[in-house]
PDB file of C-alpha atoms in Angstrom:
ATOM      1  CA  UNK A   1      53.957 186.687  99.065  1.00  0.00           C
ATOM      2  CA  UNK A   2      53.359 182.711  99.116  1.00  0.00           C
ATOM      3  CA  UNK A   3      52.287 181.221  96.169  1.00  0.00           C
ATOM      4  CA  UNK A   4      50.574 178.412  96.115  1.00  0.00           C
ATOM      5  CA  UNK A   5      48.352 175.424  93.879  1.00  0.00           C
ATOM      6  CA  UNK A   6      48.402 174.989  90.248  1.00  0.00           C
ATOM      7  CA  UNK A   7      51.383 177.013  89.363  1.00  0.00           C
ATOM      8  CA  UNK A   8      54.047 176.644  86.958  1.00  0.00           C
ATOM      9  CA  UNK A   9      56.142 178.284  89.603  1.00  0.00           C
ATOM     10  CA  UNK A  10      54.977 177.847  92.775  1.00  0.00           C
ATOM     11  CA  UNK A  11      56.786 179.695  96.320  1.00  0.00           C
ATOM     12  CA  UNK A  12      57.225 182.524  98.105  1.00  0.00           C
ATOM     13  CA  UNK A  13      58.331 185.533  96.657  1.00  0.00           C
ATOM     14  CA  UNK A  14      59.371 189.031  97.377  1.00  0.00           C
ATOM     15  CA  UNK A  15      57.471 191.745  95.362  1.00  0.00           C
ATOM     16  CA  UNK A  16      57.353 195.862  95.531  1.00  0.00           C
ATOM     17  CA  UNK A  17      54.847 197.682  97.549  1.00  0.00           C
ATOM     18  CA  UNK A  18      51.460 198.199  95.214  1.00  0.00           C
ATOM     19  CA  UNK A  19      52.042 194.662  93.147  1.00  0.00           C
ATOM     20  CA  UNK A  20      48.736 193.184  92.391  1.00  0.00           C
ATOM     21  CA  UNK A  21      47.801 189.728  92.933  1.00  0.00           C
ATOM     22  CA  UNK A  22      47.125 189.845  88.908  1.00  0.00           C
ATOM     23  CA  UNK A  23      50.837 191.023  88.068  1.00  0.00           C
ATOM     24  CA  UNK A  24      52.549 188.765  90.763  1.00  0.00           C
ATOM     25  CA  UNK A  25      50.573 186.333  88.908  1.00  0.00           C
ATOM     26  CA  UNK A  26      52.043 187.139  85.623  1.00  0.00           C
ATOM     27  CA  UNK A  27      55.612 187.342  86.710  1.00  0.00           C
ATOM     28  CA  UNK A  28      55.537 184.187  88.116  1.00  0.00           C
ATOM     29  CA  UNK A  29      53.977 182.792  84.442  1.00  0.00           C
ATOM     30  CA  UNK A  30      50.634 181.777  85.745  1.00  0.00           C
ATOM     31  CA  UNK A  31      48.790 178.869  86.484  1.00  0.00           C
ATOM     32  CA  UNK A  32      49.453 175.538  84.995  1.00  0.00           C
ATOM     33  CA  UNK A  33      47.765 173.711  82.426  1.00  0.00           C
ATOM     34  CA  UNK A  34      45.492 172.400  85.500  1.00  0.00           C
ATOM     35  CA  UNK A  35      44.916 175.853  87.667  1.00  0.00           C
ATOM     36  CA  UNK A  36      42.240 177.341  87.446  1.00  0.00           C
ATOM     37  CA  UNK A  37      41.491 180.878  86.066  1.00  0.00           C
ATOM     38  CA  UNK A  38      38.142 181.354  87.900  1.00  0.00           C
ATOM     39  CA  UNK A  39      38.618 180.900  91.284  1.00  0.00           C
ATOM     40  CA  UNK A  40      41.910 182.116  92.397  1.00  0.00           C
ATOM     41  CA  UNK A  41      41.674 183.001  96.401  1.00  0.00           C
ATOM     42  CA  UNK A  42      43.493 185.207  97.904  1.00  0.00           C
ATOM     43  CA  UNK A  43      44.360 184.732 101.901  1.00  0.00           C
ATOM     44  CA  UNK A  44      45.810 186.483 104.822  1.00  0.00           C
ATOM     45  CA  UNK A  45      45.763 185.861 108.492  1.00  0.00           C
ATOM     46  CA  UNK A  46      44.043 182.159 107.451  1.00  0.00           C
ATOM     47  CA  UNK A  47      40.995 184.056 106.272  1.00  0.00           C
ATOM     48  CA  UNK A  48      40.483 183.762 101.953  1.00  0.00           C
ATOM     49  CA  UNK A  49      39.677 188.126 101.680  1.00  0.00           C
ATOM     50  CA  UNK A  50      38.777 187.608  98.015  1.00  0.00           C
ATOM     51  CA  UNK A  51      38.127 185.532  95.049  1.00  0.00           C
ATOM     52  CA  UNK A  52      39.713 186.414  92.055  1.00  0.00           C
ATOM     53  CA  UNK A  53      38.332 185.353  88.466  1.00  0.00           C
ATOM     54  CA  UNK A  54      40.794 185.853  85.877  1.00  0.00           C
ATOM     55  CA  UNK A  55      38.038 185.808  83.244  1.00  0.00           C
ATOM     56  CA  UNK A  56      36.203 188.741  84.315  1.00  0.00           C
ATOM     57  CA  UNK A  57      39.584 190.755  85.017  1.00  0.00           C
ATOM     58  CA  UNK A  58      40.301 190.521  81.633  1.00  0.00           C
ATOM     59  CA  UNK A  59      37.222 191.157  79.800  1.00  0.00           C
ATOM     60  CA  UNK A  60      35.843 193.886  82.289  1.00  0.00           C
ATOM     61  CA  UNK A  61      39.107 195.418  83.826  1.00  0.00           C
ATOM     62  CA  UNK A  62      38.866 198.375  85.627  1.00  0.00           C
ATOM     63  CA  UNK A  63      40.598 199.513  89.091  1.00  0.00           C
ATOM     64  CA  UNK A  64      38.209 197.892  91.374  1.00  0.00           C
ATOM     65  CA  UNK A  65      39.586 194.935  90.660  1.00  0.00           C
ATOM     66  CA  UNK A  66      43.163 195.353  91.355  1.00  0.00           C
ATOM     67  CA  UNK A  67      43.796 193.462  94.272  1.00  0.00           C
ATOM     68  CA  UNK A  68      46.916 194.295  96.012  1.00  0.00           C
ATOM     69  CA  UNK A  69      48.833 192.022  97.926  1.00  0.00           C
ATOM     70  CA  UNK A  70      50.072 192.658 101.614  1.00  0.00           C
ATOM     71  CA  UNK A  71      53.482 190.809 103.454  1.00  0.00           C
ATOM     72  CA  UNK A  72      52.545 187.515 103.590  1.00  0.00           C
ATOM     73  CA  UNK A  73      49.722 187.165 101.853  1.00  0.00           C
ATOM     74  CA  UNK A  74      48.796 184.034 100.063  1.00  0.00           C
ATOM     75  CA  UNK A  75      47.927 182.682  96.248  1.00  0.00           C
ATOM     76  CA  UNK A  76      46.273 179.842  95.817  1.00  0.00           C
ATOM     77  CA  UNK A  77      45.256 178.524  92.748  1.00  0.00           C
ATOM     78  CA  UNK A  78      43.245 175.634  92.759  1.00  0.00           C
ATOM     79  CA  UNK A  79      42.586 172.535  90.005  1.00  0.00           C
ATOM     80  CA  UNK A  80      40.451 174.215  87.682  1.00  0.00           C
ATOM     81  CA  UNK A  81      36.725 173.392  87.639  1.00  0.00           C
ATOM     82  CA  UNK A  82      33.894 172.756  84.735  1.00  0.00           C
ATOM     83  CA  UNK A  83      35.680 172.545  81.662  1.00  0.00           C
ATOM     84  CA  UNK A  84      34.002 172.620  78.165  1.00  0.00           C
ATOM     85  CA  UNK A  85      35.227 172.746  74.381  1.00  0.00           C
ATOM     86  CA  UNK A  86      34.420 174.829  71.747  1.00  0.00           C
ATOM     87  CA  UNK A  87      35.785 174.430  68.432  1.00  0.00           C
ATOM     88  CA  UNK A  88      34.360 175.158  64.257  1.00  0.00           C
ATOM     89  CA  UNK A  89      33.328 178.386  63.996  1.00  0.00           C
ATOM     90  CA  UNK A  90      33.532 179.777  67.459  1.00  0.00           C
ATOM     91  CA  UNK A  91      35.623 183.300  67.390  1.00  0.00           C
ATOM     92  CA  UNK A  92      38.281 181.598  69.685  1.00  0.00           C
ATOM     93  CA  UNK A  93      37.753 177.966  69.436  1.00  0.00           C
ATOM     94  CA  UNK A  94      39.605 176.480  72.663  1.00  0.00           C
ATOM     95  CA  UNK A  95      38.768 174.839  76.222  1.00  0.00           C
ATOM     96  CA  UNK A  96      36.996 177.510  78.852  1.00  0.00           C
ATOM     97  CA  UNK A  97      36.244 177.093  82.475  1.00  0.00           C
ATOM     98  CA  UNK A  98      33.179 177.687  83.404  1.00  0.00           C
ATOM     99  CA  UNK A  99      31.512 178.538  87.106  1.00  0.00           C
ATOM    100  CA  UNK A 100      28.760 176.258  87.808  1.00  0.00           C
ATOM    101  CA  UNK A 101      26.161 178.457  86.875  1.00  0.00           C
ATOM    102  CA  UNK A 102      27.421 179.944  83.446  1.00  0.00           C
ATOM    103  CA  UNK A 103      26.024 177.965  80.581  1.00  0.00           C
ATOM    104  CA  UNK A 104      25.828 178.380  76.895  1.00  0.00           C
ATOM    105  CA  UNK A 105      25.570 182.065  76.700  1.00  0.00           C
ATOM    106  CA  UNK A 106      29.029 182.478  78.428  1.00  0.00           C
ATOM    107  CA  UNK A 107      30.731 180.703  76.544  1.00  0.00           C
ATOM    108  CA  UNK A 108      29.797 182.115  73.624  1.00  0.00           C
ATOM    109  CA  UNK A 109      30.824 185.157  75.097  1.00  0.00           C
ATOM    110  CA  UNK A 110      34.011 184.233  76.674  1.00  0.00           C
ATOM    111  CA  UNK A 111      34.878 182.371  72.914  1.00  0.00           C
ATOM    112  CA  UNK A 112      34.415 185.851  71.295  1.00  0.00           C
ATOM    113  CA  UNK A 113      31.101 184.771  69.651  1.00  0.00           C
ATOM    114  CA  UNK A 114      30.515 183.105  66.405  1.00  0.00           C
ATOM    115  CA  UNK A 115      31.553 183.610  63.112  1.00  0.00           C
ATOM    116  CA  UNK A 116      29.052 185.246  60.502  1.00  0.00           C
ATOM    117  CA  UNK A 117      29.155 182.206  58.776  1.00  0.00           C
ATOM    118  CA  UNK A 118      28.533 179.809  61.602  1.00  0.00           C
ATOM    119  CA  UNK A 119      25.489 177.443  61.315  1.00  0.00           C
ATOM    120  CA  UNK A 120      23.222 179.107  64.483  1.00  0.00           C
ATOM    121  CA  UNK A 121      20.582 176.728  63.939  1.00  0.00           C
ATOM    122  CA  UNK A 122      22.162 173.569  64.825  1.00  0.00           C
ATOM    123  CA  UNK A 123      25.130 173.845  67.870  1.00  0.00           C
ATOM    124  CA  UNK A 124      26.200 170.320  68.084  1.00  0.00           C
ATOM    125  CA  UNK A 125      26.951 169.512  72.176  1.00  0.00           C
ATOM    126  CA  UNK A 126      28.776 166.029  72.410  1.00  0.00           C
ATOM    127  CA  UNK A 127      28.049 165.269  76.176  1.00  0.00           C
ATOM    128  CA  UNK A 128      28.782 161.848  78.390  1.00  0.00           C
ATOM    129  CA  UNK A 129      25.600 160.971  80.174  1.00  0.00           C
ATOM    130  CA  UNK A 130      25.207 157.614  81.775  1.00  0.00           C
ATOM    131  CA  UNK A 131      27.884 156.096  80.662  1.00  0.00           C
ATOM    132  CA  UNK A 132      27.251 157.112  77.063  1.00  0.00           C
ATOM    133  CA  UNK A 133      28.185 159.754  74.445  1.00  0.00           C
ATOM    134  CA  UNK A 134      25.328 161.804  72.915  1.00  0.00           C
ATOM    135  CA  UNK A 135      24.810 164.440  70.604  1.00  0.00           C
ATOM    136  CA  UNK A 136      22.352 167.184  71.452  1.00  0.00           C
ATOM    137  CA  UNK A 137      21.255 170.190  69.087  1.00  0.00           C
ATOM    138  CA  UNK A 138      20.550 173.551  70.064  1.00  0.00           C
ATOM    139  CA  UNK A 139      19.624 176.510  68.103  1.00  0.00           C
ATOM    140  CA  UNK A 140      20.910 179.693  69.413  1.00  0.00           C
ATOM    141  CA  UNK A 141      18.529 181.933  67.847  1.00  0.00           C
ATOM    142  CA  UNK A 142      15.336 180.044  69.727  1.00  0.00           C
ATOM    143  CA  UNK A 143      17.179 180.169  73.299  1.00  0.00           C
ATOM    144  CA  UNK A 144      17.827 183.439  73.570  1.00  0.00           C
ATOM    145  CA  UNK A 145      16.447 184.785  76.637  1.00  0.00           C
ATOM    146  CA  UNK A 146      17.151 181.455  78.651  1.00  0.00           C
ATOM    147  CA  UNK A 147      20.863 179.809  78.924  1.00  0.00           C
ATOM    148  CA  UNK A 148      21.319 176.677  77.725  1.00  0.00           C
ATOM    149  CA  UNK A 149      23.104 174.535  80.682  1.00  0.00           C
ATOM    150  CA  UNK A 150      26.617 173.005  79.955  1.00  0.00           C
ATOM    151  CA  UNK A 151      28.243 169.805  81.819  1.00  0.00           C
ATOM    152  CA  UNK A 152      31.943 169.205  82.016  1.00  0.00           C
ATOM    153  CA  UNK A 153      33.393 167.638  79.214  1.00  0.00           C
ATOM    154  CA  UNK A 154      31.531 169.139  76.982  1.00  0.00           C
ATOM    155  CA  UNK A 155      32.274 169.265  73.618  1.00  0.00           C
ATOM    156  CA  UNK A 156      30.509 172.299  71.323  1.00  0.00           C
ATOM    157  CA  UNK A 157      30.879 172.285  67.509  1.00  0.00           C
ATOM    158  CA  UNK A 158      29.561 174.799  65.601  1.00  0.00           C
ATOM    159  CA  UNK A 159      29.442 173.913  61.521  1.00  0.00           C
ATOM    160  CA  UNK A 160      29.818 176.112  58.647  1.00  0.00           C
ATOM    161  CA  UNK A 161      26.749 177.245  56.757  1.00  0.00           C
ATOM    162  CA  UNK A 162      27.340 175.481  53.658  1.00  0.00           C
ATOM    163  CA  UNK A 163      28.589 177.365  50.678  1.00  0.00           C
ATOM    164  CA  UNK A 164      26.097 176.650  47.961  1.00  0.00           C
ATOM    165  CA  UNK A 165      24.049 179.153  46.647  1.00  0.00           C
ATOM    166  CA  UNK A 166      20.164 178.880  46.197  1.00  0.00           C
ATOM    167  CA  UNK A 167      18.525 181.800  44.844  1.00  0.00           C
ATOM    168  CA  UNK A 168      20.750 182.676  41.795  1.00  0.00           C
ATOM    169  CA  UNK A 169      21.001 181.691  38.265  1.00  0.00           C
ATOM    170  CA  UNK A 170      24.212 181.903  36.392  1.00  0.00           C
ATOM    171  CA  UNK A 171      24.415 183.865  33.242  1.00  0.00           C
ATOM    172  CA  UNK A 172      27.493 182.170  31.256  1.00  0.00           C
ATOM    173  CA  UNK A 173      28.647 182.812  27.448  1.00  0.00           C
ATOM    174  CA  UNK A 174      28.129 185.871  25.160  1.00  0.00           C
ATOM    175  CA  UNK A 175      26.371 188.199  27.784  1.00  0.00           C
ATOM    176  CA  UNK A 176      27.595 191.680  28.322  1.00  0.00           C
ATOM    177  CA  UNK A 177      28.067 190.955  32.179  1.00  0.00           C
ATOM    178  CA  UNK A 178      27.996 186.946  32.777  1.00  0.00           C
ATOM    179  CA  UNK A 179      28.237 185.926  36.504  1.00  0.00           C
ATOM    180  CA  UNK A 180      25.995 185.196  39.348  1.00  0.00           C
ATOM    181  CA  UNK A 181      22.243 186.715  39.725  1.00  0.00           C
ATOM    182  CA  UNK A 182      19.726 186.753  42.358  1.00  0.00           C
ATOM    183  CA  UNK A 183      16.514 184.908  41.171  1.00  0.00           C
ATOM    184  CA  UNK A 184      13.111 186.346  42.524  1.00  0.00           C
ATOM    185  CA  UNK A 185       9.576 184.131  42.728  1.00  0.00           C
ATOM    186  CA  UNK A 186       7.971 185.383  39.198  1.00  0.00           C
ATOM    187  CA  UNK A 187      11.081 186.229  37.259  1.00  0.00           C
ATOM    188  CA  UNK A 188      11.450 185.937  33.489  1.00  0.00           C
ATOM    189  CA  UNK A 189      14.669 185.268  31.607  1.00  0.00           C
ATOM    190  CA  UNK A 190      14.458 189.157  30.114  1.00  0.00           C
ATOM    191  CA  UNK A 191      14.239 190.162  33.854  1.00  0.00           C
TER     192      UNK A 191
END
């Protein structure tokens, strides 16, 4: 099997009957830090048979995806396309490569979601357009049905909700059980 592209070890190789284009991948040790994980094509005769997206063979494996590899078959591994960031309070804050028409929604997703104490109101996208960087905010909760579009270079932050309390009072000094209470519209210092 010839392997070829973005590699840390690219060349031919010799592997036993029923290898996978996923494990010849592995033993090999993968792309490099500039293949791609999306769009991986495998060839024989000069014709590309199938496309194989690391991404969705790891989140969704099943059999139907094991592509096995035939004498002199071929690997390629291309540069690796849209690349965006996500870092704060993202599951798995890292980069992610993204098909052109995943958006916001997959990456989430892909990341592992967000933390329970990530501020879902106000996504902060850091995005070069025209020659300039901008900041635009997105609220997950009010896009949900649609998916927010994502450019390369990218750049998502997601802030922590801030940890201040606002509907307590604190009962200090000679009290039976002094700490932190939840104040109600209406309540009385007996309540």
């Amino acid at each position: 099997v010839n392997l070829v592209g973005e590699l840390i070890s690219p060349g031919t190789y010799r592997f036993p009957a029923f290898t996978s284009a996923y494990n010849a991948l592995v033993a090999i040790s993968g792309p490099n830090n500039l293949g791609s994980l999306r769009n991986i094509y495998i060839k024989r005769n000069g014709q590309t048979i199938i496309t194989l997206d690391l991404y969705e063979y790891l989140m969704n494996p099943d059999s139907k995806q094991d592509i096995f590899l035939e004498n002199n078959a071929y690997i390629v591994v291309p540069t690796q396309g849209k690349i965006v960031n996500i870092n704060g309070q993202s599951k798995r804050a890292d980069n992610y490569e993204l098909q052109e028409n995943e958006g916001l929604n997959e990456l989430l997703k892909y990341s592992g979601g967000l933390k329970g104490d990530a501020l879902r109101a106000a996504l902060h996208i850091k995005r070069y357009q025209n020659d300039k960087a901008i900041v635009i905010d997105v609220d997950v909760d009010k896009i949900k049905g649609t998916n927010f579009a994502l450019q390369e270079g990218d750049t998502i932050f997601v802030a922590q909700i801030p940890n201040t309390l606002l509907n307590h009072v604190q009962l200090v000094g000679a009290a039976r059980i002094p700490g932190y209470y939840e104040i109600k519209s209406g309540d009385r210092i007996s309540d």
